[in-house]
JSON list of C-alpha atoms and ligand atoms in Angstrom, two decimals:
[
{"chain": "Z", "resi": 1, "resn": "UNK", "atom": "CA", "xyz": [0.68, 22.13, -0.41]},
{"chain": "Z", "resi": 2, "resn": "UNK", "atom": "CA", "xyz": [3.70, 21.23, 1.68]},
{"chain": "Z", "resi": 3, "resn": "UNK", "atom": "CA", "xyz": [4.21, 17.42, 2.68]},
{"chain": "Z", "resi": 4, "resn": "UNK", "atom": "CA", "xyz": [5.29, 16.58, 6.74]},
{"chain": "Z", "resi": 5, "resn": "UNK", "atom": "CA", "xyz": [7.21, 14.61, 7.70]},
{"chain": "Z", "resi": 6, "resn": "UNK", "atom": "CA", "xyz": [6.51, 12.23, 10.57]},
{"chain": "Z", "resi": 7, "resn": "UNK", "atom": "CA", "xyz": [8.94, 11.07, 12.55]},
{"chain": "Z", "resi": 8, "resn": "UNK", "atom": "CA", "xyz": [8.07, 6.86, 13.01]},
{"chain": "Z", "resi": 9, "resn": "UNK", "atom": "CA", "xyz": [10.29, 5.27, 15.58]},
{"chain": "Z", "resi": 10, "resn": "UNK", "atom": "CA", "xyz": [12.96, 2.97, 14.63]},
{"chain": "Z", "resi": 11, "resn": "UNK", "atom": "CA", "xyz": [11.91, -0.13, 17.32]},
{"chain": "Z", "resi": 12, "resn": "UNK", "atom": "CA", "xyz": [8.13, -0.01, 18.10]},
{"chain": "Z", "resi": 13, "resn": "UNK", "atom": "CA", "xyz": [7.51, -0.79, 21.94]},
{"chain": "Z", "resi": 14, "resn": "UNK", "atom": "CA", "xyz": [5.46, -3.65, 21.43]},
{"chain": "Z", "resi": 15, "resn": "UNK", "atom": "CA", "xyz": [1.90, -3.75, 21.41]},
{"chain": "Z", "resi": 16, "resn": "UNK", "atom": "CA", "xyz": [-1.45, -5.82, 21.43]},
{"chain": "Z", "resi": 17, "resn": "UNK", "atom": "CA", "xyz": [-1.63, -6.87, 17.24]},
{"chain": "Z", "resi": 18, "resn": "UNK", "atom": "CA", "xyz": [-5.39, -8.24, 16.56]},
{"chain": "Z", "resi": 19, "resn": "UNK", "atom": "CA", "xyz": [-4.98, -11.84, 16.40]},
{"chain": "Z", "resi": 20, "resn": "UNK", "atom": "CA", "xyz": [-6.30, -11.86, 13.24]},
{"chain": "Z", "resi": 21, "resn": "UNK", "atom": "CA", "xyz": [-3.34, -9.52, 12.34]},
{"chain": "Z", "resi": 22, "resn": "UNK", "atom": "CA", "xyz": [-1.02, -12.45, 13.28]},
{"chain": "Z", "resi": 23, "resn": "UNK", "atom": "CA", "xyz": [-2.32, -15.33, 11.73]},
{"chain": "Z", "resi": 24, "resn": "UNK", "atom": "CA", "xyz": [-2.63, -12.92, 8.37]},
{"chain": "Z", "resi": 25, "resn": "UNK", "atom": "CA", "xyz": [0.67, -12.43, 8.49]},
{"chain": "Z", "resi": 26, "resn": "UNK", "atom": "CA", "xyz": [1.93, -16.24, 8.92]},
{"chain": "Z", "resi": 27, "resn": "UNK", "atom": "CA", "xyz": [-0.63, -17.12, 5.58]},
{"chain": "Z", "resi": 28, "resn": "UNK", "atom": "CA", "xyz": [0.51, -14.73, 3.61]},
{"chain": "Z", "resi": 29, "resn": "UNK", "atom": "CA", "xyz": [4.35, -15.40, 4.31]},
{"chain": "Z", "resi": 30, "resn": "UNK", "atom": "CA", "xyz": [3.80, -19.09, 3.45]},
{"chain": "Z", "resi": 31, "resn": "UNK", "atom": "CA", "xyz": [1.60, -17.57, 0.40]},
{"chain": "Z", "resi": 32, "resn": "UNK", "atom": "CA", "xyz": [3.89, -14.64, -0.94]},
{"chain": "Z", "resi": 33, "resn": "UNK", "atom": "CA", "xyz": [6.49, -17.49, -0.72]},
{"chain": "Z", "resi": 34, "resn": "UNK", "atom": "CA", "xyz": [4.83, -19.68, -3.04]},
{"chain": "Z", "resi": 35, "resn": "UNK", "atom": "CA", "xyz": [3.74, -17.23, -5.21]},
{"chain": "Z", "resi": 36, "resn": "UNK", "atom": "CA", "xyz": [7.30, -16.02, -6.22]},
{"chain": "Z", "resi": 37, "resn": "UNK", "atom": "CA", "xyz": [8.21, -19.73, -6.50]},
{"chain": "Z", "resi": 38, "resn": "UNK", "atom": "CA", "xyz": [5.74, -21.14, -8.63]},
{"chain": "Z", "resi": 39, "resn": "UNK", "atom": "CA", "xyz": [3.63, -17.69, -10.30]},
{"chain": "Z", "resi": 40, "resn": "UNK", "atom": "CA", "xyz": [3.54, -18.29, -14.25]},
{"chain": "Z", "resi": 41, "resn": "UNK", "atom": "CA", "xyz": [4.64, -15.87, -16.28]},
{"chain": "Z", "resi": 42, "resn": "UNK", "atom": "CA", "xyz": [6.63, -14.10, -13.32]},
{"chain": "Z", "resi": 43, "resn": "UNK", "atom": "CA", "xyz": [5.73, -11.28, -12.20]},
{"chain": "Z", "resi": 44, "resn": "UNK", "atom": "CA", "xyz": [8.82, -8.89, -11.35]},
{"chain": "Z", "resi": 45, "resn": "UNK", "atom": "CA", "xyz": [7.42, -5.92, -10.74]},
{"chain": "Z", "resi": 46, "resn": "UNK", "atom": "CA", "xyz": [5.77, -7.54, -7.63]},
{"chain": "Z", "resi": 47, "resn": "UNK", "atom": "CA", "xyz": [8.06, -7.55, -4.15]},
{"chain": "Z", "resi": 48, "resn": "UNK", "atom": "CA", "xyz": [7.05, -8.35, -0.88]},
{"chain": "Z", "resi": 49, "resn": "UNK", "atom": "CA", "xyz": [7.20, -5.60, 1.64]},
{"chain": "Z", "resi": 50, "resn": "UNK", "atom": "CA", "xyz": [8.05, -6.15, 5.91]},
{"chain": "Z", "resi": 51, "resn": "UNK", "atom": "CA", "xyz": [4.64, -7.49, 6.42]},
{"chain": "Z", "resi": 52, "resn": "UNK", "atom": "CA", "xyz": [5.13, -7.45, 10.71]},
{"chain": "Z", "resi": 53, "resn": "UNK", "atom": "CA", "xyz": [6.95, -4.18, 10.33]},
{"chain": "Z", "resi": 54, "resn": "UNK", "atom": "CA", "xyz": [3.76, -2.77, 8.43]},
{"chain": "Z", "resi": 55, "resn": "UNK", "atom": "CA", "xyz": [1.48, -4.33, 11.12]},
{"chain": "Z", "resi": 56, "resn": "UNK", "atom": "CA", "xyz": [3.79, -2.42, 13.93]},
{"chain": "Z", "resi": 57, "resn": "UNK", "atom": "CA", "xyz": [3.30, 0.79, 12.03]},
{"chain": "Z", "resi": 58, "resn": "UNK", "atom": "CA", "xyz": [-0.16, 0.75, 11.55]},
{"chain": "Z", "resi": 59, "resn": "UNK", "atom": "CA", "xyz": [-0.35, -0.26, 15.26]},
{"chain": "Z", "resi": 60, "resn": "UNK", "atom": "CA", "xyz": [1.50, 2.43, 16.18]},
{"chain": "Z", "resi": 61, "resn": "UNK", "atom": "CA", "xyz": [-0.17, 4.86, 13.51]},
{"chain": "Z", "resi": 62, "resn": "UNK", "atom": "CA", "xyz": [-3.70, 4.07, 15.78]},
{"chain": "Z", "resi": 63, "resn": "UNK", "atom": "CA", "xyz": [-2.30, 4.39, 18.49]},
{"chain": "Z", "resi": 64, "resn": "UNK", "atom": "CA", "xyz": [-1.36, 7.74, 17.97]},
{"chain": "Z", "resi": 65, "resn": "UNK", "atom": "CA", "xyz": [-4.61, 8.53, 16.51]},
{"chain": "Z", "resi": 66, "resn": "UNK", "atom": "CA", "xyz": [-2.61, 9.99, 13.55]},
{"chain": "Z", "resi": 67, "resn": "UNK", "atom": "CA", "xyz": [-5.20, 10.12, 10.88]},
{"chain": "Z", "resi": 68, "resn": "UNK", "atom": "CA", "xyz": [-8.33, 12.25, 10.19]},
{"chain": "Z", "resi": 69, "resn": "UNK", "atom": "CA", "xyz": [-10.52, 9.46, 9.25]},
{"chain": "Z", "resi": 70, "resn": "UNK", "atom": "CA", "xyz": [-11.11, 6.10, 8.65]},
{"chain": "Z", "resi": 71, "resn": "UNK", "atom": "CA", "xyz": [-10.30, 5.08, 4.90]},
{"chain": "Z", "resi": 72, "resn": "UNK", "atom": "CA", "xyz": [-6.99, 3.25, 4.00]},
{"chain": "Z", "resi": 73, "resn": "UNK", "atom": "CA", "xyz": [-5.42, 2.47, 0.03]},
{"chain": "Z", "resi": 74, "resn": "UNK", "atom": "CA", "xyz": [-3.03, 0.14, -0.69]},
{"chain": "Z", "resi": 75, "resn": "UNK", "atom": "CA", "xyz": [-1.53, 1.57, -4.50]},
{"chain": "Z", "resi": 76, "resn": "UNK", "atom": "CA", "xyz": [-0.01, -1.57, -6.00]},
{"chain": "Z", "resi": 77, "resn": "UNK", "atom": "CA", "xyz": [-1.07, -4.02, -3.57]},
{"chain": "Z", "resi": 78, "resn": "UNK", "atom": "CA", "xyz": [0.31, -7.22, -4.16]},
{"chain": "Z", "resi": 79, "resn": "UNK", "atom": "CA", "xyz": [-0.90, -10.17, -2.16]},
{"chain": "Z", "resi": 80, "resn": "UNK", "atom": "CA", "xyz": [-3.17, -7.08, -0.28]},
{"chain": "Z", "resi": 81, "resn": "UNK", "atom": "CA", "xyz": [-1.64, -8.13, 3.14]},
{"chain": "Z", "resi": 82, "resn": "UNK", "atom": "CA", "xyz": [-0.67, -4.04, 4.22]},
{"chain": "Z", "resi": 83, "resn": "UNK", "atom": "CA", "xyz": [-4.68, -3.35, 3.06]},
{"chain": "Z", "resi": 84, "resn": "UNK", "atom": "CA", "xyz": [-5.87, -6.85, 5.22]},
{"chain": "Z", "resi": 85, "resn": "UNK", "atom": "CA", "xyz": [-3.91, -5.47, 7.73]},
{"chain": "Z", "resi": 86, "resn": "UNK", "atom": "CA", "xyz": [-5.06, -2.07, 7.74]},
{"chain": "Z", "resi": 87, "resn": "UNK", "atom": "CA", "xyz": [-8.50, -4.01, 7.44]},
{"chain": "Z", "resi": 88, "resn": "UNK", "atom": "CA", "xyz": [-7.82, -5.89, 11.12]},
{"chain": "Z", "resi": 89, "resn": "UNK", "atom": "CA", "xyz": [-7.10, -2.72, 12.62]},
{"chain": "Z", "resi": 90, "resn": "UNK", "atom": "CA", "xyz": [-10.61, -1.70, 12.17]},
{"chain": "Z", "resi": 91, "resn": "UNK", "atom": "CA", "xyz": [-10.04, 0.35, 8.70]},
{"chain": "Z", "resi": 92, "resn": "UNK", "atom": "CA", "xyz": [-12.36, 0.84, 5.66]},
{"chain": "Z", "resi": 93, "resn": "UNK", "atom": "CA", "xyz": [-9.93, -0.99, 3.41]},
{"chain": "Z", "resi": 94, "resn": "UNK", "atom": "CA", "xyz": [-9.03, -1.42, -0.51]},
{"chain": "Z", "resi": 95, "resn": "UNK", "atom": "CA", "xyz": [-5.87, -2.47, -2.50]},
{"chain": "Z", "resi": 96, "resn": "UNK", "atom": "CA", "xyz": [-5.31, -1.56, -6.07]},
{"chain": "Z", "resi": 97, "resn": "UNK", "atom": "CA", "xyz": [-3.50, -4.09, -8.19]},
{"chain": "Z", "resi": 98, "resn": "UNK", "atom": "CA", "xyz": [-2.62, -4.53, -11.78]},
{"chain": "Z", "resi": 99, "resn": "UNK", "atom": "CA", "xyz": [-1.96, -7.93, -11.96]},
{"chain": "Z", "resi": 100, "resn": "UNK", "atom": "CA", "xyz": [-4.91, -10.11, -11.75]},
{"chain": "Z", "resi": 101, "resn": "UNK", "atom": "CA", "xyz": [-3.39, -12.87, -10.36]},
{"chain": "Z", "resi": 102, "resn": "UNK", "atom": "CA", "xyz": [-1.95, -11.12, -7.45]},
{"chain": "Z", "resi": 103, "resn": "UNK", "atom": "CA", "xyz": [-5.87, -9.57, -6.84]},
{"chain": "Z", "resi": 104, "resn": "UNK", "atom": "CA", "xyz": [-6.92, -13.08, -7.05]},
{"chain": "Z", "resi": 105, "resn": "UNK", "atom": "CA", "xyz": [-4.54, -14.17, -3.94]},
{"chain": "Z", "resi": 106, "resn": "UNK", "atom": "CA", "xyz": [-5.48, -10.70, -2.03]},
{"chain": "Z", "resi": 107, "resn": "UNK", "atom": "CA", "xyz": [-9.15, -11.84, -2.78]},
{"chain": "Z", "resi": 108, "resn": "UNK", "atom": "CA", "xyz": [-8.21, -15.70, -1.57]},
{"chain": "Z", "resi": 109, "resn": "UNK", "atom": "CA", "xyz": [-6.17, -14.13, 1.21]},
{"chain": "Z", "resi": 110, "resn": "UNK", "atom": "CA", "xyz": [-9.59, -12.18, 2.49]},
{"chain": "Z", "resi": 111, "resn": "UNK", "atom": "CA", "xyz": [-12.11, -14.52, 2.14]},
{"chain": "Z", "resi": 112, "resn": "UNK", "atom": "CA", "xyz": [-10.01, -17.43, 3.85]},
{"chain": "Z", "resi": 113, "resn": "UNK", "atom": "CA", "xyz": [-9.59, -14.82, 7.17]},
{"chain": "Z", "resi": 114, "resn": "UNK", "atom": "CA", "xyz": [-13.12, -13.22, 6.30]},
{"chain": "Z", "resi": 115, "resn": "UNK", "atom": "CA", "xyz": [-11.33, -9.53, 6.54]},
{"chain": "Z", "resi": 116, "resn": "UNK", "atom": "CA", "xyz": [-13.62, -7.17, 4.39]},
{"chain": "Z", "resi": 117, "resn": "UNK", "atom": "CA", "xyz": [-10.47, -5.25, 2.94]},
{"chain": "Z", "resi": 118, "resn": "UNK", "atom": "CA", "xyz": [-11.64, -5.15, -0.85]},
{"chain": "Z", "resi": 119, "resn": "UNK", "atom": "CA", "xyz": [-9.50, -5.30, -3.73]},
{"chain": "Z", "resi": 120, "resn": "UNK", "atom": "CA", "xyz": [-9.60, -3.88, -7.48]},
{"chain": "Z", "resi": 121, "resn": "UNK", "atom": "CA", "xyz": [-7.67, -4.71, -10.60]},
{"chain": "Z", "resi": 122, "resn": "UNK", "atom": "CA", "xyz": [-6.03, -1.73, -12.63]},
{"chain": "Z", "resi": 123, "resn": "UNK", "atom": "CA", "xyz": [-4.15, 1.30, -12.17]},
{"chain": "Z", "resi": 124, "resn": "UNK", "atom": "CA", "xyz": [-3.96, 3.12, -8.77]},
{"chain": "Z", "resi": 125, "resn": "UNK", "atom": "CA", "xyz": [-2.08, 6.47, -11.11]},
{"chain": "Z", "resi": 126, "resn": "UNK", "atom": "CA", "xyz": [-5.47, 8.69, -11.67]},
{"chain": "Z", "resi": 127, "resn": "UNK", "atom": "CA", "xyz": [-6.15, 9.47, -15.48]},
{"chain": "Z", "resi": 128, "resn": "UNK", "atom": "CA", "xyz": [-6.25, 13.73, -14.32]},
{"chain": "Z", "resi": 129, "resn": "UNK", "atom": "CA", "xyz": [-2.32, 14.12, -13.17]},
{"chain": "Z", "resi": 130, "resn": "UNK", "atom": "CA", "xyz": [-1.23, 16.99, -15.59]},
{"chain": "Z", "resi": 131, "resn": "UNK", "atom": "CA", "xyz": [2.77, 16.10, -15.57]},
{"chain": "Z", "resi": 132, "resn": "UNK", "atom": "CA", "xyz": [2.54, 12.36, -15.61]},
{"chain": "Z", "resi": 133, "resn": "UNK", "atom": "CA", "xyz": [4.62, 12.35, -18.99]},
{"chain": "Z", "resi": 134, "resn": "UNK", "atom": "CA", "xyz": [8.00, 14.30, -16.82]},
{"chain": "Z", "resi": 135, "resn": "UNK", "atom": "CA", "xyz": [6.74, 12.54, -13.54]},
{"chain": "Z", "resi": 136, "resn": "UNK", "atom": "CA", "xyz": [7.29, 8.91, -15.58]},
{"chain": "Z", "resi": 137, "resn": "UNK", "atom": "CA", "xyz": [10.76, 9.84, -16.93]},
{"chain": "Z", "resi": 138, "resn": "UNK", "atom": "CA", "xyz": [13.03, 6.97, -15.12]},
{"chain": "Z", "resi": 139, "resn": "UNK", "atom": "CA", "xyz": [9.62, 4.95, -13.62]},
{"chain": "Z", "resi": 140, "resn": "UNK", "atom": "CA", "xyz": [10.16, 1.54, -14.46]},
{"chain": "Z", "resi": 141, "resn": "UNK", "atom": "CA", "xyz": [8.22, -0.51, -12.08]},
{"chain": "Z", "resi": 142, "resn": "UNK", "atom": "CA", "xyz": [4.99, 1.27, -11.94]},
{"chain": "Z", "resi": 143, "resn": "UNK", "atom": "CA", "xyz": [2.44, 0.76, -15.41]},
{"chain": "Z", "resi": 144, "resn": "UNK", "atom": "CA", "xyz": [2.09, 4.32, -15.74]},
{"chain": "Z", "resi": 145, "resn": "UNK", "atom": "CA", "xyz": [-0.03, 4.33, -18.91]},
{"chain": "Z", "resi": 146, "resn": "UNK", "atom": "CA", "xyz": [-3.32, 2.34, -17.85]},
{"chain": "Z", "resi": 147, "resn": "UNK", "atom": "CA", "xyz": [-6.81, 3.71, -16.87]},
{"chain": "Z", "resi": 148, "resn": "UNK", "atom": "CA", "xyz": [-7.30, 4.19, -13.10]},
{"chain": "Z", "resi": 149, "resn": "UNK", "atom": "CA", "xyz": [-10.21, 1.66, -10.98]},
{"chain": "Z", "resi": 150, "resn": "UNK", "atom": "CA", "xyz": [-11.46, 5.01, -8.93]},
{"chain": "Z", "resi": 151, "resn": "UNK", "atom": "CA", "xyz": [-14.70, 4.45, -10.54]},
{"chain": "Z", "resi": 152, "resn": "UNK", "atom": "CA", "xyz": [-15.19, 1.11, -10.05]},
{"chain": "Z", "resi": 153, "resn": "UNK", "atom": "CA", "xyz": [-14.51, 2.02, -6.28]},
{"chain": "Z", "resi": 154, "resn": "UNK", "atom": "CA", "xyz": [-16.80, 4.85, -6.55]},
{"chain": "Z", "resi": 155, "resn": "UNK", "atom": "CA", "xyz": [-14.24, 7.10, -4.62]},
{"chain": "Z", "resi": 156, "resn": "UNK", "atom": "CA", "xyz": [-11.85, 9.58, -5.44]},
{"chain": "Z", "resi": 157, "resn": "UNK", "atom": "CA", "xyz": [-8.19, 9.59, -4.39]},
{"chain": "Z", "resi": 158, "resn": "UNK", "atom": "CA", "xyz": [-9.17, 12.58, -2.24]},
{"chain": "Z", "resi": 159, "resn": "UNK", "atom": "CA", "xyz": [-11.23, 10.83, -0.16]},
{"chain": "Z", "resi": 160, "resn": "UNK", "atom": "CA", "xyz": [-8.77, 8.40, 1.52]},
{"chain": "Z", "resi": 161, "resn": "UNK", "atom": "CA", "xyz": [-6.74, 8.94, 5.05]},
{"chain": "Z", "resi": 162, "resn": "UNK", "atom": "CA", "xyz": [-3.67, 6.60, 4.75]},
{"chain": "Z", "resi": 163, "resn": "UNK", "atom": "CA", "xyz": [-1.83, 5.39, 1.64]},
{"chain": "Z", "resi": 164, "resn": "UNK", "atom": "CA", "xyz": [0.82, 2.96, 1.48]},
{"chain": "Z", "resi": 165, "resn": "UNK", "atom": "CA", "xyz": [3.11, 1.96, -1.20]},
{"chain": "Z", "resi": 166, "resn": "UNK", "atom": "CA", "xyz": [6.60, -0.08, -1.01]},
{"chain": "Z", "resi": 167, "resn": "UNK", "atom": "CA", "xyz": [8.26, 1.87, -3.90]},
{"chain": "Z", "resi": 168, "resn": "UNK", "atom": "CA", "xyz": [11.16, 0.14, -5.76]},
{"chain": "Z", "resi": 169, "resn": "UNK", "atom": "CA", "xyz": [14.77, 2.13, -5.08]},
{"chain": "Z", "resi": 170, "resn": "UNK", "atom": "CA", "xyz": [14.34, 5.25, -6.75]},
{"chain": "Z", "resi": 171, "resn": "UNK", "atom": "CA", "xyz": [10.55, 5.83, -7.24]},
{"chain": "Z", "resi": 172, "resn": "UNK", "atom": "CA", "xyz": [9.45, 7.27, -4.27]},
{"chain": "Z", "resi": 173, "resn": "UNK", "atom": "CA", "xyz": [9.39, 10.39, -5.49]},
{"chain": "Z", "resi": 174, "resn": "UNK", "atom": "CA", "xyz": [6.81, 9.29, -8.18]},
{"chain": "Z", "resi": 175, "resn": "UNK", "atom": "CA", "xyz": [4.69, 7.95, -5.02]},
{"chain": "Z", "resi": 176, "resn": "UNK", "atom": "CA", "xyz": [5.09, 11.42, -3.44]},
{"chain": "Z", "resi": 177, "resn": "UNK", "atom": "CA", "xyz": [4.11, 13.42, -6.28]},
{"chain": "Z", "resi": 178, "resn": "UNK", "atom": "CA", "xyz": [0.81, 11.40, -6.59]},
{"chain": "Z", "resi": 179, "resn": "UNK", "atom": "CA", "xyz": [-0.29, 11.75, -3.31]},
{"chain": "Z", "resi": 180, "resn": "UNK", "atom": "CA", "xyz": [0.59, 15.52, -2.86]},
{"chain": "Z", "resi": 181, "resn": "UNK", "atom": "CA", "xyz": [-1.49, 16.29, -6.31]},
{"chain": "Z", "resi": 182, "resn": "UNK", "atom": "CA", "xyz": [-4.48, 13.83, -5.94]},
{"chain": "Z", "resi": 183, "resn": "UNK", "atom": "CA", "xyz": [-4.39, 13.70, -1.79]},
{"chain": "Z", "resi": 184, "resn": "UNK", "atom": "CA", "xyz": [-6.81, 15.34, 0.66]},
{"chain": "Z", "resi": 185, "resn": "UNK", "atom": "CA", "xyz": [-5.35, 17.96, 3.20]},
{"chain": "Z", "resi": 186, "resn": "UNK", "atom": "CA", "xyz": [-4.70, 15.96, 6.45]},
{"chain": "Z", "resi": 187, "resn": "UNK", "atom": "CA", "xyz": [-4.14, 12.69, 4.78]},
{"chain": "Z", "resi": 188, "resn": "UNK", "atom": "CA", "xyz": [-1.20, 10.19, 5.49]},
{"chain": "Z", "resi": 189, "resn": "UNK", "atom": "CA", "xyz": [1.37, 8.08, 2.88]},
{"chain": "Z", "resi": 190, "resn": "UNK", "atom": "CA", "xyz": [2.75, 5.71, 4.72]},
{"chain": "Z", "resi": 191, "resn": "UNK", "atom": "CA", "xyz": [5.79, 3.71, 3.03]},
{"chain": "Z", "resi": 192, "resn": "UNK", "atom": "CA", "xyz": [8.03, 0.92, 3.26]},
{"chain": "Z", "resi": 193, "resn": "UNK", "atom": "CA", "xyz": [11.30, 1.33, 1.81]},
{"chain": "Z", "resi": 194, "resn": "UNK", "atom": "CA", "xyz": [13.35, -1.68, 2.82]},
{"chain": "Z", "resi": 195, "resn": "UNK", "atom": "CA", "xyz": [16.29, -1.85, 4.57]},
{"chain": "Z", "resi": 196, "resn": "UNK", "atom": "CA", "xyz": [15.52, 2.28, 5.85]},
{"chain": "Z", "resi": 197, "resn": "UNK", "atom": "CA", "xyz": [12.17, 0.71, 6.99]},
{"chain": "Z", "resi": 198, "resn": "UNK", "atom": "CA", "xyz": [8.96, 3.04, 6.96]},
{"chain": "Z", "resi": 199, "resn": "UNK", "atom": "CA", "xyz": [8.09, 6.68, 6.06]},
{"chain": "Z", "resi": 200, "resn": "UNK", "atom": "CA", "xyz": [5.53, 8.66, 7.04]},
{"chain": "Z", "resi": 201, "resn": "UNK", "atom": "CA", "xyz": [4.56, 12.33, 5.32]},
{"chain": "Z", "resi": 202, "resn": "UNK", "atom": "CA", "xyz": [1.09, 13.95, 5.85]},
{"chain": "Z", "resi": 203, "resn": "UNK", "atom": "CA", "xyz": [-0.21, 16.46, 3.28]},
{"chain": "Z", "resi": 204, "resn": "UNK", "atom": "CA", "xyz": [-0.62, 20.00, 5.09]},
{"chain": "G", "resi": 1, "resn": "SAM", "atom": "C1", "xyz": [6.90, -3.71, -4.85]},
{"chain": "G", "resi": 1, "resn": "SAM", "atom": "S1", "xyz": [5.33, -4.50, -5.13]},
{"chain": "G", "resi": 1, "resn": "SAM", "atom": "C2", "xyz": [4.54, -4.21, -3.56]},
{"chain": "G", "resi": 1, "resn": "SAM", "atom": "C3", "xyz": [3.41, -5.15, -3.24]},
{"chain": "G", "resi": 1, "resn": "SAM", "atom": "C4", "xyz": [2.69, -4.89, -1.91]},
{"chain": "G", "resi": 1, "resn": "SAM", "atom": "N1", "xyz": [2.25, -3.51, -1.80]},
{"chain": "G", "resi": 1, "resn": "SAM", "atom": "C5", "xyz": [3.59, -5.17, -0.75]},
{"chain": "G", "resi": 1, "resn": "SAM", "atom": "O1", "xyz": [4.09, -4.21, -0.17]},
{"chain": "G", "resi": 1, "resn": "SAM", "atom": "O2", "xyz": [3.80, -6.36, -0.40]},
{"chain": "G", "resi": 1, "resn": "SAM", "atom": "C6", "xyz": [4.52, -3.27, -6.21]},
{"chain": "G", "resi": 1, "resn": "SAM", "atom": "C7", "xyz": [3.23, -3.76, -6.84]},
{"chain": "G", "resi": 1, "resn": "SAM", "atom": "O3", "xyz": [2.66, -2.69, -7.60]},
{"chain": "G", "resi": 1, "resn": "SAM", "atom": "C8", "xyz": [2.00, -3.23, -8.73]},
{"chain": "G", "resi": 1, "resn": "SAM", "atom": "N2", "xyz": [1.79, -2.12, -9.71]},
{"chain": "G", "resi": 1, "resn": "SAM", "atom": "C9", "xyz": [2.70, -1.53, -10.51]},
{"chain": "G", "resi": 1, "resn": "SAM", "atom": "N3", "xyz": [2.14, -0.50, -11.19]},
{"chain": "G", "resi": 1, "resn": "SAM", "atom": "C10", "xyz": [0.83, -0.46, -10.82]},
{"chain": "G", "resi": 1, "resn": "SAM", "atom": "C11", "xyz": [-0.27, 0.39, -11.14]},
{"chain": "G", "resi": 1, "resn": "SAM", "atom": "N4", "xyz": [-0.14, 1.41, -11.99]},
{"chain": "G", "resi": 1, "resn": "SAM", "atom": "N5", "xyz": [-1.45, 0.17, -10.54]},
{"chain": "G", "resi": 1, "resn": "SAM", "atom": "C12", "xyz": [-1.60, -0.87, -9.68]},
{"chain": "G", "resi": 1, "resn": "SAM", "atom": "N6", "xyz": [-0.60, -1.71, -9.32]},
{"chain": "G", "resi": 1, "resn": "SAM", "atom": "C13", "xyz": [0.61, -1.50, -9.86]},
{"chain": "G", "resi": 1, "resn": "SAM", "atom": "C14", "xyz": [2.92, -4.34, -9.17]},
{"chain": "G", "resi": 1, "resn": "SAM", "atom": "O4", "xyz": [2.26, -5.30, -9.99]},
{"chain": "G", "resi": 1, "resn": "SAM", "atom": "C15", "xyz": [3.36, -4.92, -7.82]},
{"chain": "G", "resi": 1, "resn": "SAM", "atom": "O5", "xyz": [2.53, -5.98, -7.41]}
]
């Protein structure tokens, strides 16, 4: 199945964010902050992404009524803030995380803005991808050899609309391959990838 690209603007006109949206997005900064100052043992595979840019391009991603449905995943979700946000802008909402303390501040972050974006501890990578030995060649920031949480959810992959992921330099394509083999027809990936800001592709 091919992957399209969607073209995302560079500046996003600005628009009317939830309030909720906003003061998310001041929390977590002050949280993320002190997370990666004081976390014990560190955790490096976890890096902030653009949390207002995120909130612009979901904004902009409604506006445009860009997506077939109503579900949103967060793979490696990190404090959760892209899945809260998705979560103020009206989504079904869940983050998958492997580190337990970063589900616990996603879970802190949630309950302290009473957002009902949920959040599960494990792998996001499904058990059933055939070439996830080649696909893991060079992958050094995603745990590619743990069981998946799809059960716990009690949904499959295929039955989200949006993704996002901020992939470190040089594993999007691992991101990519995941969504086109485990990915409904019509869905979006939406990712962040620093200083070249977001990405969109749908699966066609
Ligand atoms: C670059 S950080 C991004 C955090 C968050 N999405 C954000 O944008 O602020 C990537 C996160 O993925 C997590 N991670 C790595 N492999 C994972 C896996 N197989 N399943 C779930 N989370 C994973 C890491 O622990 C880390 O918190």
């Amino acid at each position: 199945m091919p992957l399209q690209p969607i073209q995302v603007p560079e500046q996003f006109s600005t628009s009317d964010h939830p309030s909720t949206a906003l003061r998310l997005i001041e929390l977590a900064k002050e949280r993320s902050d002190a997370f990666l100052k004081l976390s014990q043992p560190v955790i490096h595979n976890y890096v902030p992404c653009d949390f207002d840019l995120v909130n612009q391009g979901l904004a902009w991603i409604m506006d445009n009524y860009l997506l077939a449905g109503n579900r949103f995943c967060e793979f490696g979700s990190g404090l959760g803030v892209a899945a809260l946000l998705a979560s103020a802008h009206g989504m079904d909402s869940i983050g998958i995380e492997i580190e337990a303390a970063l589900v616990e501040e996603a879970c802190r972050l949630a309950s302290d803005l009473e957002l009902p974006a949920r959040f599960y501890c494990g792998s996001f990578v499904p058990r059933n991808i055939s070439d996830i030995f080649e696909l893991s060649q060079g992958i050094e920031h995603v745990v590619t050899d743990e069981g998946d949480v799809y059960e716990e959810i009690g949904l499959a992959p295929s039955e989200f609309d949006l993704f996002f992921a901020f992939p470190w330099p040089g594993e999007y394509h691992f991101f990519e391959s995941l969504f086109q083999q485990c990915a409904a027809d019509g869905a979006c990936l939406l990712t962040y990838q620093g200083r070249e800001g977001l990405n969109l592709i749908r699966k066609i």
